[in-house]
Each structure stands twice: as C-alpha cells, then as structure tokens.
mmCIF file of C-alpha atoms (C1' of nucleotides) in Angstrom:
data_model
loop_
_atom_site.group_PDB
_atom_site.id
_atom_site.type_symbol
_atom_site.label_atom_id
_atom_site.label_comp_id
_atom_site.label_asym_id
_atom_site.label_seq_id
_atom_site.Cartn_x
_atom_site.Cartn_y
_atom_site.Cartn_z
ATOM 1 C CA MET A 1 31.987 148.715 -44.444
ATOM 2 C CA LYS A 2 29.942 150.638 -47.008
ATOM 3 C CA LEU A 3 26.882 149.044 -48.584
ATOM 4 C CA ALA A 4 28.310 149.076 -52.121
ATOM 5 C CA GLU A 5 31.476 147.328 -51.020
ATOM 6 C CA ALA A 6 29.674 144.765 -48.887
ATOM 7 C CA LYS A 7 27.243 144.076 -51.701
ATOM 8 C CA ALA A 8 30.029 143.567 -54.234
ATOM 9 C CA GLN A 9 31.786 141.188 -51.882
ATOM 10 C CA PHE A 10 28.635 139.245 -51.193
ATOM 11 C CA ILE A 11 27.819 138.900 -54.892
ATOM 12 C CA ASN A 12 31.317 137.759 -55.690
ATOM 13 C CA SER A 13 31.517 135.215 -52.935
ATOM 14 C CA TRP A 14 28.067 133.842 -53.647
ATOM 15 C CA GLY A 15 29.334 133.308 -57.180
ATOM 16 C CA VAL A 16 32.327 131.331 -55.934
ATOM 17 C CA PHE A 17 30.195 129.267 -53.550
ATOM 18 C CA GLY A 18 27.775 128.587 -56.379
ATOM 19 C CA THR A 19 30.469 126.818 -58.367
ATOM 20 C CA TYR A 20 30.943 124.377 -55.466
ATOM 21 C CA TRP A 21 27.273 123.579 -55.768
ATOM 22 C CA GLY A 22 27.052 122.882 -59.458
ATOM 23 C CA ILE A 23 25.573 126.297 -60.186
ATOM 24 C CA ASN A 24 27.460 128.517 -62.534
ATOM 25 C CA ARG A 25 29.206 131.590 -61.277
ATOM 26 C CA THR A 26 27.106 134.153 -63.089
ATOM 27 C CA MET A 27 23.829 132.482 -62.248
ATOM 28 C CA ALA A 28 24.768 132.576 -58.570
ATOM 29 C CA GLN A 29 25.850 136.228 -58.847
ATOM 30 C CA ILE A 30 22.568 137.253 -60.428
ATOM 31 C CA HIS A 31 20.766 135.376 -57.691
ATOM 32 C CA ALA A 32 22.813 137.152 -55.040
ATOM 33 C CA LEU A 33 22.150 140.550 -56.624
ATOM 34 C CA LEU A 34 18.420 139.961 -56.725
ATOM 35 C CA MET A 35 18.365 138.688 -53.144
ATOM 36 C CA VAL A 36 19.896 141.862 -51.772
ATOM 37 C CA SER A 37 17.889 144.214 -53.984
ATOM 38 C CA ALA A 38 14.814 145.603 -52.299
ATOM 39 C CA ASP A 39 13.108 146.236 -55.645
ATOM 40 C CA PRO A 40 12.856 144.097 -58.781
ATOM 41 C CA LEU A 41 15.515 144.705 -61.443
ATOM 42 C CA SER A 42 15.369 144.689 -65.233
ATOM 43 C CA GLN A 43 17.781 142.795 -67.473
ATOM 44 C CA ASP A 44 19.507 146.099 -68.249
ATOM 45 C CA GLU A 45 20.041 146.845 -64.595
ATOM 46 C CA VAL A 46 21.540 143.406 -64.019
ATOM 47 C CA MET A 47 23.813 143.862 -67.071
ATOM 48 C CA GLU A 48 24.924 147.203 -65.745
ATOM 49 C CA GLU A 49 25.534 146.058 -62.154
ATOM 50 C CA LEU A 50 27.422 142.874 -63.010
ATOM 51 C CA LYS A 51 29.017 144.113 -66.261
ATOM 52 C CA ILE A 52 27.865 141.134 -68.297
ATOM 53 C CA SER A 53 26.228 140.744 -71.682
ATOM 54 C CA ARG A 54 22.530 140.741 -72.433
ATOM 55 C CA GLY A 55 22.542 137.129 -73.625
ATOM 56 C CA ASN A 56 24.249 135.990 -70.472
ATOM 57 C CA VAL A 57 21.731 137.753 -68.221
ATOM 58 C CA ASN A 58 18.844 136.408 -70.241
ATOM 59 C CA MET A 59 19.933 132.775 -70.174
ATOM 60 C CA ASN A 60 20.882 132.728 -66.524
ATOM 61 C CA ILE A 61 17.720 134.465 -65.384
ATOM 62 C CA ARG A 62 15.745 131.913 -67.332
ATOM 63 C CA GLU A 63 17.571 129.140 -65.545
ATOM 64 C CA LEU A 64 16.976 130.764 -62.168
ATOM 65 C CA ILE A 65 13.269 130.904 -62.998
ATOM 66 C CA ASP A 66 13.477 127.239 -63.940
ATOM 67 C CA TRP A 67 14.953 126.469 -60.541
ATOM 68 C CA GLY A 68 12.067 128.368 -58.948
ATOM 69 C CA LEU A 69 14.390 130.911 -57.335
ATOM 70 C CA VAL A 70 13.474 133.999 -59.366
ATOM 71 C CA GLU A 71 10.186 135.377 -60.625
ATOM 72 C CA ARG A 72 9.179 137.685 -63.414
ATOM 73 C CA VAL A 73 7.429 140.789 -62.082
ATOM 74 C CA LEU A 74 5.307 143.074 -64.217
ATOM 75 C CA ILE A 75 5.416 146.690 -63.275
ATOM 76 C CA PRO A 76 2.309 148.589 -64.433
ATOM 77 C CA GLY A 77 3.105 151.103 -67.136
ATOM 78 C CA GLU A 78 6.515 149.563 -67.816
ATOM 79 C CA ARG A 79 7.284 147.800 -71.045
ATOM 80 C CA LYS A 80 10.317 145.989 -69.630
ATOM 81 C CA GLU A 81 10.178 142.840 -67.582
ATOM 82 C CA TYR A 82 11.492 142.976 -64.044
ATOM 83 C CA PHE A 83 12.832 140.177 -61.890
ATOM 84 C CA THR A 84 12.858 139.477 -58.203
ATOM 85 C CA ALA A 85 14.287 136.672 -56.069
ATOM 86 C CA GLU A 86 12.703 134.802 -53.207
ATOM 87 C CA LYS A 87 14.076 136.475 -50.106
ATOM 88 C CA ASP A 88 13.243 133.886 -47.454
ATOM 89 C CA ILE A 89 16.374 131.767 -47.224
ATOM 90 C CA TRP A 90 14.422 128.813 -45.865
ATOM 91 C CA LYS A 91 12.275 128.806 -48.981
ATOM 92 C CA VAL A 92 15.368 129.155 -51.139
ATOM 93 C CA ALA A 93 16.932 126.115 -49.478
ATOM 94 C CA THR A 94 13.718 124.125 -49.725
ATOM 95 C CA GLN A 95 13.411 124.907 -53.388
ATOM 96 C CA ILE A 96 17.022 123.915 -54.087
ATOM 97 C CA ILE A 97 16.608 120.654 -52.172
ATOM 98 C CA LYS A 98 13.443 119.876 -54.113
ATOM 99 C CA GLU A 99 15.094 120.499 -57.481
ATOM 100 C CA ARG A 100 18.292 118.642 -56.722
ATOM 101 C CA LYS A 101 16.356 115.703 -55.392
ATOM 102 C CA LYS A 102 14.464 115.570 -58.664
ATOM 103 C CA ARG A 103 17.528 116.061 -60.830
ATOM 104 C CA GLU A 104 20.052 113.962 -58.943
ATOM 105 C CA LEU A 105 18.714 111.661 -56.250
ATOM 106 C CA ASP A 106 15.733 110.328 -58.186
ATOM 107 C CA PRO A 107 17.776 109.304 -61.267
ATOM 108 C CA MET A 108 20.412 107.746 -59.054
ATOM 109 C CA MET A 109 17.841 105.656 -57.230
ATOM 110 C CA LYS A 110 16.416 104.564 -60.537
ATOM 111 C CA LEU A 111 19.851 103.398 -61.645
ATOM 112 C CA MET A 112 20.478 101.503 -58.406
ATOM 113 C CA GLY A 113 17.218 99.643 -58.996
ATOM 114 C CA GLN A 114 18.463 98.600 -62.415
ATOM 115 C CA LEU A 115 21.865 97.463 -61.186
ATOM 116 C CA GLU A 116 20.553 95.658 -58.150
ATOM 117 C CA ASP A 117 20.753 92.120 -59.426
ATOM 118 C CA VAL A 118 23.637 90.987 -61.553
ATOM 119 C CA GLU A 119 23.802 87.506 -63.004
ATOM 120 C CA GLY A 120 26.399 85.105 -61.738
ATOM 121 C CA ASP A 121 27.808 83.330 -58.742
ATOM 122 C CA LYS A 122 26.516 84.928 -55.561
ATOM 123 C CA LYS A 123 29.638 83.677 -53.804
ATOM 124 C CA ASP A 124 32.122 85.351 -56.138
ATOM 125 C CA LYS A 125 33.729 88.110 -54.090
ATOM 126 C CA ASP A 126 33.442 90.681 -56.866
ATOM 127 C CA VAL A 127 29.780 89.954 -57.473
ATOM 128 C CA LYS A 128 29.255 90.122 -53.734
ATOM 129 C CA GLN A 129 31.089 93.421 -53.321
ATOM 130 C CA PHE A 130 29.217 94.973 -56.237
ATOM 131 C CA THR A 131 25.823 93.900 -54.957
ATOM 132 C CA GLU A 132 26.597 95.094 -51.454
ATOM 133 C CA THR A 133 27.763 98.484 -52.688
ATOM 134 C CA ILE A 134 24.683 99.005 -54.848
ATOM 135 C CA ASN A 135 22.396 97.894 -52.048
ATOM 136 C CA GLY A 136 24.110 100.119 -49.545
ATOM 137 C CA ILE A 137 23.699 103.118 -51.805
ATOM 138 C CA LYS A 138 20.088 102.231 -52.441
ATOM 139 C CA ARG A 139 19.206 101.960 -48.757
ATOM 140 C CA PHE A 140 21.069 105.141 -47.963
ATOM 141 C CA GLY A 141 19.307 106.939 -50.789
ATOM 142 C CA GLN A 142 15.915 105.829 -49.587
ATOM 143 C CA GLN A 143 16.599 107.223 -46.128
ATOM 144 C CA ALA A 144 17.886 110.473 -47.566
ATOM 145 C CA ASP A 145 14.858 110.665 -49.812
ATOM 146 C CA LYS A 146 12.442 110.312 -46.908
ATOM 147 C CA MET A 147 14.313 112.810 -44.822
ATOM 148 C CA LEU A 148 14.475 115.408 -47.591
ATOM 149 C CA ASP A 149 10.787 114.950 -48.325
ATOM 150 C CA VAL A 150 9.887 115.717 -44.760
ATOM 151 C CA MET A 151 12.218 118.703 -44.672
ATOM 152 C CA VAL A 152 10.719 120.110 -47.836
ATOM 153 C CA LYS A 153 7.182 119.676 -46.644
ATOM 154 C CA ALA A 154 7.763 121.035 -43.196
ATOM 155 C CA ASP A 155 7.551 124.740 -42.700
ATOM 156 C CA GLU A 156 10.453 126.597 -41.238
ATOM 157 C CA ASN A 157 9.108 127.084 -37.765
ATOM 158 C CA TRP A 158 8.031 123.548 -37.337
ATOM 159 C CA PHE A 159 11.327 122.357 -38.631
ATOM 160 C CA ILE A 160 13.639 124.583 -36.695
ATOM 161 C CA SER A 161 11.787 124.341 -33.452
ATOM 162 C CA SER A 162 11.156 120.626 -33.349
ATOM 163 C CA LEU A 163 14.135 119.310 -35.225
ATOM 164 C CA MET A 164 16.537 121.579 -33.462
ATOM 165 C CA ARG A 165 15.108 120.698 -30.106
ATOM 166 C CA PHE A 166 15.633 117.078 -31.067
ATOM 167 C CA PHE A 167 19.196 117.801 -32.112
ATOM 168 C CA LYS A 168 19.782 120.117 -29.137
ATOM 169 C CA MET B 1 22.826 91.989 -66.482
ATOM 170 C CA LYS B 2 26.423 90.756 -66.409
ATOM 171 C CA LEU B 3 28.795 92.034 -63.730
ATOM 172 C CA ALA B 4 31.137 93.726 -66.192
ATOM 173 C CA GLU B 5 28.329 95.658 -67.823
ATOM 174 C CA ALA B 6 26.715 96.654 -64.534
ATOM 175 C CA LYS B 7 30.085 97.734 -63.186
ATOM 176 C CA ALA B 8 30.825 99.868 -66.246
ATOM 177 C CA GLN B 9 27.437 101.513 -66.004
ATOM 178 C CA PHE B 10 27.825 102.204 -62.313
ATOM 179 C CA ILE B 11 31.271 103.740 -62.773
ATOM 180 C CA ASN B 12 30.063 105.925 -65.596
ATOM 181 C CA SER B 13 27.002 107.181 -63.798
ATOM 182 C CA TRP B 14 28.870 107.803 -60.576
ATOM 183 C CA GLY B 15 31.167 109.961 -62.683
ATOM 184 C CA VAL B 16 28.248 111.976 -64.025
ATOM 185 C CA PHE B 17 26.710 112.386 -60.558
ATOM 186 C CA GLY B 18 30.075 113.464 -59.237
ATOM 187 C CA THR B 19 30.094 116.470 -61.539
ATOM 188 C CA TYR B 20 26.815 117.636 -59.978
ATOM 189 C CA TRP B 21 28.559 117.544 -56.646
ATOM 190 C CA GLY B 22 31.633 119.561 -57.461
ATOM 191 C CA ILE B 23 33.770 116.436 -57.792
ATOM 192 C CA ASN B 24 35.442 115.845 -61.087
ATOM 193 C CA ARG B 25 34.320 113.061 -63.315
ATOM 194 C CA THR B 26 37.445 110.970 -63.177
ATOM 195 C CA MET B 27 37.845 111.298 -59.429
ATOM 196 C CA ALA B 28 34.294 110.026 -58.996
ATOM 197 C CA GLN B 29 34.905 107.172 -61.425
ATOM 198 C CA ILE B 30 38.018 106.036 -59.602
ATOM 199 C CA HIS B 31 36.068 106.206 -56.366
ATOM 200 C CA ALA B 32 33.283 104.103 -57.889
ATOM 201 C CA LEU B 33 35.750 101.545 -59.203
ATOM 202 C CA LEU B 34 37.436 101.182 -55.823
ATOM 203 C CA MET B 35 34.089 100.912 -54.028
ATOM 204 C CA VAL B 36 32.973 97.928 -56.094
ATOM 205 C CA SER B 37 36.370 96.211 -56.076
ATOM 206 C CA ALA B 38 36.678 93.564 -53.409
ATOM 207 C CA ASP B 39 40.481 93.853 -53.381
ATOM 208 C CA PRO B 40 42.751 96.903 -53.429
ATOM 209 C CA LEU B 41 43.938 98.049 -56.864
ATOM 210 C CA SER B 42 47.234 99.498 -58.059
ATOM 211 C CA GLN B 43 47.598 102.626 -60.151
ATOM 212 C CA ASP B 44 48.247 100.428 -63.185
ATOM 213 C CA GLU B 45 45.051 98.498 -62.665
ATOM 214 C CA VAL B 46 43.049 101.699 -62.386
ATOM 215 C CA MET B 47 44.706 103.055 -65.551
ATOM 216 C CA GLU B 48 43.875 99.844 -67.372
ATOM 217 C CA GLU B 49 40.248 99.628 -66.177
ATOM 218 C CA LEU B 50 39.347 103.247 -66.831
ATOM 219 C CA LYS B 51 41.670 103.811 -69.788
ATOM 220 C CA ILE B 52 43.221 106.953 -68.372
ATOM 221 C CA SER B 53 46.775 108.191 -68.015
ATOM 222 C CA ARG B 54 49.117 107.576 -65.118
ATOM 223 C CA GLY B 55 49.260 111.232 -64.135
ATOM 224 C CA ASN B 56 45.519 111.456 -64.050
ATOM 225 C CA VAL B 57 45.194 108.405 -61.799
ATOM 226 C CA ASN B 58 47.918 109.638 -59.524
ATOM 227 C CA MET B 59 46.491 113.123 -59.020
ATOM 228 C CA ASN B 60 42.929 112.003 -58.530
ATOM 229 C CA ILE B 61 43.824 109.224 -56.110
ATOM 230 C CA ARG B 62 45.790 111.741 -54.128
ATOM 231 C CA GLU B 63 42.746 113.983 -53.970
ATOM 232 C CA LEU B 64 40.526 111.080 -52.906
ATOM 233 C CA ILE B 65 42.979 110.360 -50.103
ATOM 234 C CA ASP B 66 42.806 114.024 -49.184
ATOM 235 C CA TRP B 67 39.034 113.767 -48.934
ATOM 236 C CA GLY B 68 39.450 110.749 -46.662
ATOM 237 C CA LEU B 69 37.624 108.439 -49.076
ATOM 238 C CA VAL B 70 40.533 106.264 -50.206
ATOM 239 C CA GLU B 71 43.475 104.684 -48.399
ATOM 240 C CA ARG B 72 46.880 103.455 -49.412
ATOM 241 C CA VAL B 73 47.308 99.757 -48.675
ATOM 242 C CA LEU B 74 50.671 98.022 -48.527
ATOM 243 C CA ILE B 75 50.672 94.442 -49.689
ATOM 244 C CA PRO B 76 53.545 92.425 -48.177
ATOM 245 C CA GLY B 77 56.065 91.410 -50.793
ATOM 246 C CA GLU B 78 54.711 93.877 -53.346
ATOM 247 C CA ARG B 79 56.693 96.860 -54.467
ATOM 248 C CA LYS B 80 53.672 98.742 -55.802
ATOM 249 C CA GLU B 81 51.218 100.726 -53.732
ATOM 250 C CA TYR B 82 47.618 99.579 -53.678
ATOM 251 C CA PHE B 83 44.481 101.573 -52.957
ATOM 252 C CA THR B 84 41.153 100.789 -51.428
ATOM 253 C CA ALA B 85 37.993 102.811 -50.787
ATOM 254 C CA GLU B 86 35.814 102.983 -47.721
ATOM 255 C CA LYS B 87 32.943 100.618 -48.467
ATOM 256 C CA ASP B 88 30.427 101.700 -45.823
ATOM 257 C CA ILE B 89 28.263 104.267 -47.593
ATOM 258 C CA TRP B 90 27.283 105.898 -44.312
ATOM 259 C CA LYS B 91 30.943 106.565 -43.546
ATOM 260 C CA VAL B 92 31.444 107.860 -47.070
ATOM 261 C CA ALA B 93 28.561 110.315 -46.652
ATOM 262 C CA THR B 94 29.769 111.386 -43.217
ATOM 263 C CA GLN B 95 33.226 112.027 -44.535
ATOM 264 C CA ILE B 96 31.935 114.059 -47.473
ATOM 265 C CA ILE B 97 29.695 116.115 -45.189
ATOM 266 C CA LYS B 98 32.600 116.778 -42.867
ATOM 267 C CA GLU B 99 34.880 117.928 -45.683
ATOM 268 C CA ARG B 100 32.313 120.069 -47.436
ATOM 269 C CA LYS B 101 31.347 121.704 -44.192
ATOM 270 C CA LYS B 102 34.973 122.621 -43.661
ATOM 271 C CA ARG B 103 35.548 123.773 -47.232
ATOM 272 C CA GLU B 104 32.257 125.526 -47.918
ATOM 273 C CA LEU B 105 30.001 126.214 -44.964
ATOM 274 C CA ASP B 106 32.693 127.407 -42.576
ATOM 275 C CA PRO B 107 34.134 130.017 -44.983
ATOM 276 C CA MET B 108 30.647 131.200 -45.866
ATOM 277 C CA MET B 109 29.757 131.715 -42.237
ATOM 278 C CA LYS B 110 32.987 133.625 -41.749
ATOM 279 C CA LEU B 111 32.051 135.945 -44.608
ATOM 280 C CA MET B 112 28.540 136.516 -43.282
ATOM 281 C CA GLY B 113 30.092 137.594 -39.991
ATOM 282 C CA GLN B 114 32.169 140.164 -41.838
ATOM 283 C CA LEU B 115 29.272 141.543 -43.876
ATOM 284 C CA GLU B 116 26.855 141.648 -40.996
ATOM 285 C CA ASP B 117 26.974 145.329 -40.261
ATOM 286 C CA VAL B 118 27.161 147.863 -43.013
ATOM 287 C CA GLU B 119 27.468 151.583 -42.329
ATOM 288 C CA GLY B 120 24.589 153.830 -43.157
ATOM 289 C CA ASP B 121 20.946 154.594 -42.624
ATOM 290 C CA LYS B 122 19.235 151.606 -41.018
ATOM 291 C CA LYS B 123 15.992 152.791 -42.587
ATOM 292 C CA ASP B 124 17.224 152.826 -46.168
ATOM 293 C CA LYS B 125 15.427 149.969 -47.898
ATOM 294 C CA ASP B 126 18.555 148.710 -49.626
ATOM 295 C CA VAL B 127 20.570 148.691 -46.422
ATOM 296 C CA LYS B 128 17.684 146.949 -44.749
ATOM 297 C CA GLN B 129 17.310 144.308 -47.430
ATOM 298 C CA PHE B 130 21.036 143.631 -47.459
ATOM 299 C CA THR B 131 21.235 143.248 -43.698
ATOM 300 C CA GLU B 132 18.204 141.004 -43.606
ATOM 301 C CA THR B 133 19.553 138.757 -46.338
ATOM 302 C CA ILE B 134 22.930 138.395 -44.672
ATOM 303 C CA ASN B 135 21.324 137.719 -41.317
ATOM 304 C CA GLY B 136 18.954 135.178 -42.762
ATOM 305 C CA ILE B 137 21.834 133.301 -44.367
ATOM 306 C CA LYS B 138 23.789 133.466 -41.147
ATOM 307 C CA ARG B 139 20.989 132.056 -39.020
ATOM 308 C CA PHE B 140 20.235 129.373 -41.558
ATOM 309 C CA GLY B 141 23.890 128.435 -41.740
ATOM 310 C CA GLN B 142 24.153 128.137 -37.978
ATOM 311 C CA GLN B 143 21.232 125.720 -37.901
ATOM 312 C CA ALA B 144 22.663 123.688 -40.768
ATOM 313 C CA ASP B 145 26.009 123.648 -39.026
ATOM 314 C CA LYS B 146 24.538 122.257 -35.826
ATOM 315 C CA MET B 147 22.526 119.675 -37.656
ATOM 316 C CA LEU B 148 25.442 118.473 -39.763
ATOM 317 C CA ASP B 149 27.647 118.253 -36.681
ATOM 318 C CA VAL B 150 25.196 115.976 -34.977
ATOM 319 C CA MET B 151 24.781 113.854 -38.092
ATOM 320 C CA VAL B 152 28.503 113.447 -38.452
ATOM 321 C CA LYS B 153 28.992 112.501 -34.834
ATOM 322 C CA ALA B 154 26.089 110.102 -34.689
ATOM 323 C CA ASP B 155 26.679 106.555 -35.761
ATOM 324 C CA GLU B 156 24.562 105.030 -38.445
ATOM 325 C CA ASN B 157 22.339 102.922 -36.295
ATOM 326 C CA TRP B 158 21.600 105.631 -33.838
ATOM 327 C CA PHE B 159 20.918 108.008 -36.642
ATOM 328 C CA ILE B 160 18.761 105.884 -38.848
ATOM 329 C CA SER B 161 16.761 104.357 -36.079
ATOM 330 C CA SER B 162 16.027 107.426 -34.037
ATOM 331 C CA LEU B 163 15.984 110.107 -36.678
ATOM 332 C CA MET B 164 13.948 108.046 -39.073
ATOM 333 C CA ARG B 165 11.490 107.123 -36.366
ATOM 334 C CA PHE B 166 11.198 110.844 -35.713
ATOM 335 C CA PHE B 167 10.680 111.541 -39.408
ATOM 336 C CA LYS B 168 8.498 108.485 -40.004
ATOM 337 C "C1'" DT C 1 -0.779 146.915 -90.416
ATOM 338 C "C1'" DT C 2 4.074 149.294 -89.163
ATOM 339 C "C1'" DG C 3 7.851 150.298 -86.368
ATOM 340 C "C1'" DA C 4 10.190 150.689 -82.106
ATOM 341 C "C1'" DA C 5 11.259 148.357 -77.827
ATOM 342 C "C1'" DT C 6 12.390 144.282 -75.797
ATOM 343 C "C1'" DT C 7 13.572 139.474 -75.396
ATOM 344 C "C1'" DT C 8 15.525 135.270 -77.171
ATOM 345 C "C1'" DT C 9 18.701 132.476 -79.706
ATOM 346 C "C1'" DC C 10 22.972 130.537 -80.945
ATOM 347 C "C1'" DA C 11 27.570 130.274 -83.461
ATOM 348 C "C1'" DA C 12 31.901 131.705 -82.518
ATOM 349 C "C1'" DA C 13 35.294 133.401 -79.107
ATOM 350 C "C1'" DA C 14 37.098 133.492 -74.545
ATOM 351 C "C1'" DC C 15 37.953 131.245 -70.622
ATOM 352 C "C1'" DT C 16 38.387 127.237 -67.388
ATOM 353 C "C1'" DT C 17 39.267 122.654 -66.241
ATOM 354 C "C1'" DT C 18 40.993 118.274 -67.092
ATOM 355 C "C1'" DT C 19 44.099 115.106 -69.187
ATOM 356 C "C1'" DT C 20 48.232 113.526 -71.139
ATOM 357 C "C1'" DG C 21 52.815 111.889 -71.155
ATOM 358 C "C1'" DA C 22 57.448 112.419 -70.660
ATOM 359 C "C1'" DA C 23 60.928 113.966 -67.446
ATOM 360 C "C1'" DA C 24 62.264 114.347 -62.650
ATOM 361 C "C1'" DA C 25 62.156 112.556 -58.175
ATOM 362 C "C1'" DT C 26 61.955 108.894 -55.020
ATOM 363 C "C1'" DA C 27 62.208 104.217 -53.267
ATOM 364 C "C1'" DT C 28 64.002 99.588 -53.183
ATOM 365 C "C1'" DA C 29 66.790 95.573 -54.308
ATOM 366 C "C1'" DT C 30 71.173 93.811 -55.453
ATOM 367 C "C1'" DA D 1 76.958 102.707 -55.313
ATOM 368 C "C1'" DT D 2 74.012 101.265 -59.431
ATOM 369 C "C1'" DA D 3 70.192 99.800 -61.705
ATOM 370 C "C1'" DT D 4 65.413 99.258 -61.893
ATOM 371 C "C1'" DA D 5 60.731 99.931 -60.432
ATOM 372 C "C1'" DT D 6 57.532 103.142 -59.039
ATOM 373 C "C1'" DT D 7 55.523 107.566 -58.049
ATOM 374 C "C1'" DT D 8 55.136 112.447 -58.703
ATOM 375 C "C1'" DT D 9 55.169 116.700 -61.192
ATOM 376 C "C1'" DC D 10 53.842 119.953 -64.477
ATOM 377 C "C1'" DA D 11 53.808 122.283 -69.161
ATOM 378 C "C1'" DA D 12 51.307 121.789 -73.060
ATOM 379 C "C1'" DA D 13 47.237 119.845 -75.441
ATOM 380 C "C1'" DA D 14 42.555 118.554 -75.404
ATOM 381 C "C1'" DA D 15 38.062 118.903 -73.805
ATOM 382 C "C1'" DG D 16 34.437 121.276 -71.668
ATOM 383 C "C1'" DT D 17 31.936 125.413 -70.194
ATOM 384 C "C1'" DT D 18 30.611 130.058 -70.265
ATOM 385 C "C1'" DT D 19 30.159 134.457 -72.452
ATOM 386 C "C1'" DT D 20 29.519 137.584 -76.069
ATOM 387 C "C1'" DG D 21 27.019 140.133 -79.371
ATOM 388 C "C1'" DA D 22 24.584 140.542 -83.347
ATOM 389 C "C1'" DA D 23 20.647 138.719 -85.794
ATOM 390 C "C1'" DA D 24 16.053 136.790 -85.377
ATOM 391 C "C1'" DA D 25 11.863 136.608 -83.016
ATOM 392 C "C1'" DT D 26 8.412 138.550 -80.264
ATOM 393 C "C1'" DT D 27 5.612 142.047 -78.093
ATOM 394 C "C1'" DC D 28 3.099 146.129 -77.908
ATOM 395 C "C1'" DA D 29 1.426 150.780 -79.034
ATOM 396 C "C1'" DA D 30 -0.062 153.833 -82.359
#
DNA sequence: TTGAATTTTCAAAACTTTTTGAAAATATAT
DNA sequence: ATATATTTTCAAAAAGTTTTGAAAATTCAA
C-alpha cells in the first residue's frame, strides 16, 4: 500500500474510533494527521489535507491542546503558528487517562458520596438495593482510581515490564 | 435525601456519564433504573418511570440485552415480560470491557496489521513517522489486549486483592 | 500609528442521532 | 379460529452536534 492511501485510511479510521471514545470525528482526524506527520503543520495545511473549514480546524486544535495531546510550535521566521502532536503512544494514553479521570471518574465519585445515605427504612428492599448499588459503584470507583493513578505515574518501561510480567 | 430524589439524581447522572462512554443517554438511564430496582420491571413500568415512549424502551432494552447487561425475566402467571439488570458492578465492568474490546480494540488491531507496511523509501521521514506511529499503536494495543483479557478472566476477589496489593 | 496576515468567534446551516407513536407482527387465552 | 394483550418495527419529527464562513479580534512588521 502507498503512503498516501495508508495515511488516508488511518486518519479516517482514527476518526471513527474517536467517536466511540467521546471524541469528535474531526478532532480525532486532526490528531491522527498530526501523529503521522514528521513535521509540525499549520492550520492551512490541516484545512487542505482534511478538506475542512478554518473555524473547524481552529476549534478542534484548541480542544486537542486542552486535552494535552497537541502543542503549538513556533517556527523561527514564520508568522503562522504550527502544531505538532505527542508521538509516544504511551504518553498519549497516559494523558487521555488523566483527563478522563478528571472529567468523568472524579465527578462520578463525588456524586456517589452525595447519594450514599438515603433516609428511610434500612430494611426496605428498594432502599437496600439503592444503597448497595451506590456503594458498589463507589468501591469499584475507588479501586479504579488507585489503579489509574499508578498507571499514570508509572513510566512506560516500568509499567510494561513489571505489570506485564505480573500478568504474564 | 429521600430515596425518590436520590434515585432520580442517580438515573440522570448515569445518563450523562453514559454519553461520555459512547452509550446513549436513555440506554444508560434504563440501565441505572434497573440496577437500583430490587425487582424486575416491565416495559410499561420503565416507560412510566422515565417518561419515554414504548418504542424507545423496547429498542434500548434490546441493546442492553445485546451488551449482556440486562436479562429478560419471566414471572409465572404474568403475560408481560420483565427485565432485570446485573447488580454486581464488577460483572458489569467486566462485561463492558469484553464488549468494547470486541467492538473497538479488535477492529483497530486488525487495521494496524493492514497498515503496517507501506511501500516506499524506508528513509523518507514521512514513511518513517507513519510506520513508527502504526507500530507504536500496535504494540500498545497488544499489551492492552493482554491486560484486559486477564482482567476479564480474573474474578473480583482475586483481582482486587492481588492486583491492588501489587499497586498498593 | 497603519495595514496586512493570522487567529478566533459564533450564528446559521448541515448533518447525525434519538425519540415518538401508530401500524404490523407475534404470542396467548378462550 | 378469534379476540386481546404484548412486543417489535420503522418512517417521520424532534433534538442534539458539528461545520461553515464571514466578521471581529489580535498580532506583528514597517
């Protein structure tokens, strides 16, 4: 397969996978494009490659920067801004885990804390089932939280070598 | 907080969290409702509780069954079908991991296999960057795959006690 | 300063997904 | 068989999300 074709297919599929992960299609495509580009690209180059509008590129790049997946790069002598993506997939994953933990797991745990004790008859089966469900989610979340923290703090080599040995 | 209020808040929030996870709002709400209900519910009861149409309940329950999170229950002497959700949050998580692995990780790994070798000059920086990115994703995916497999096969106690001791 | 290049914003349009509800299909009791 | 209850389907409507593109804001050099 030729590079151009493979690249197009990768960008497209990364876009589809992105939608499964709560990331919008275009944002994922821009991310994919920047990951496979050896050099930083300008907004115009991204527009050109993906055939999308300036506003779209601008907003999605800003969100990628917000997620910590893309960086602004200044090229000496150039007026335009250029952008580049983190290439180390381990760092990409770590960054995504960190952000999603902050955006999703933390608020959920907060809510479980609030819903933990409901008034009323502890023997009522509905009160009981509710409390058990909330508690189960809370305990599970705390374990997940700990595990993700360690994963995020660990560096790739430590993680892969020791965890994978453990999980042989 | 009263049970009814806590329940409503839980169902609503579970719906919002669901959308972060590629699950639609209503499907997540029905799941939440069934998780906190001590007894199985009929389609009519779900319609009534969540104020949604029959078709909507029907389609989303079917999808929940498809995901292995909800089961049909037959109540002797009743004409209607009733539905109940898996209550053990560990089993819920395991089931979701299993399904998402099948729906998302497996196809991605298949694609990486196809894009692995592109024609052309191995020294060209763009060819090089592309190949390295694809390979990085492939290796990462293989590790994730192994890890998820072990998690899914392990039972809760084994997992929490030994993995969490490891991750202390 | 001024003016050209570049980036950002955001209302309206395009597109996508979800929901409704009534009709069709299926199941069950008599 | 017939009637009635129940479930399923699916086209159209509603709701939600993303994209466009032109205007406003910002940046930078002269």
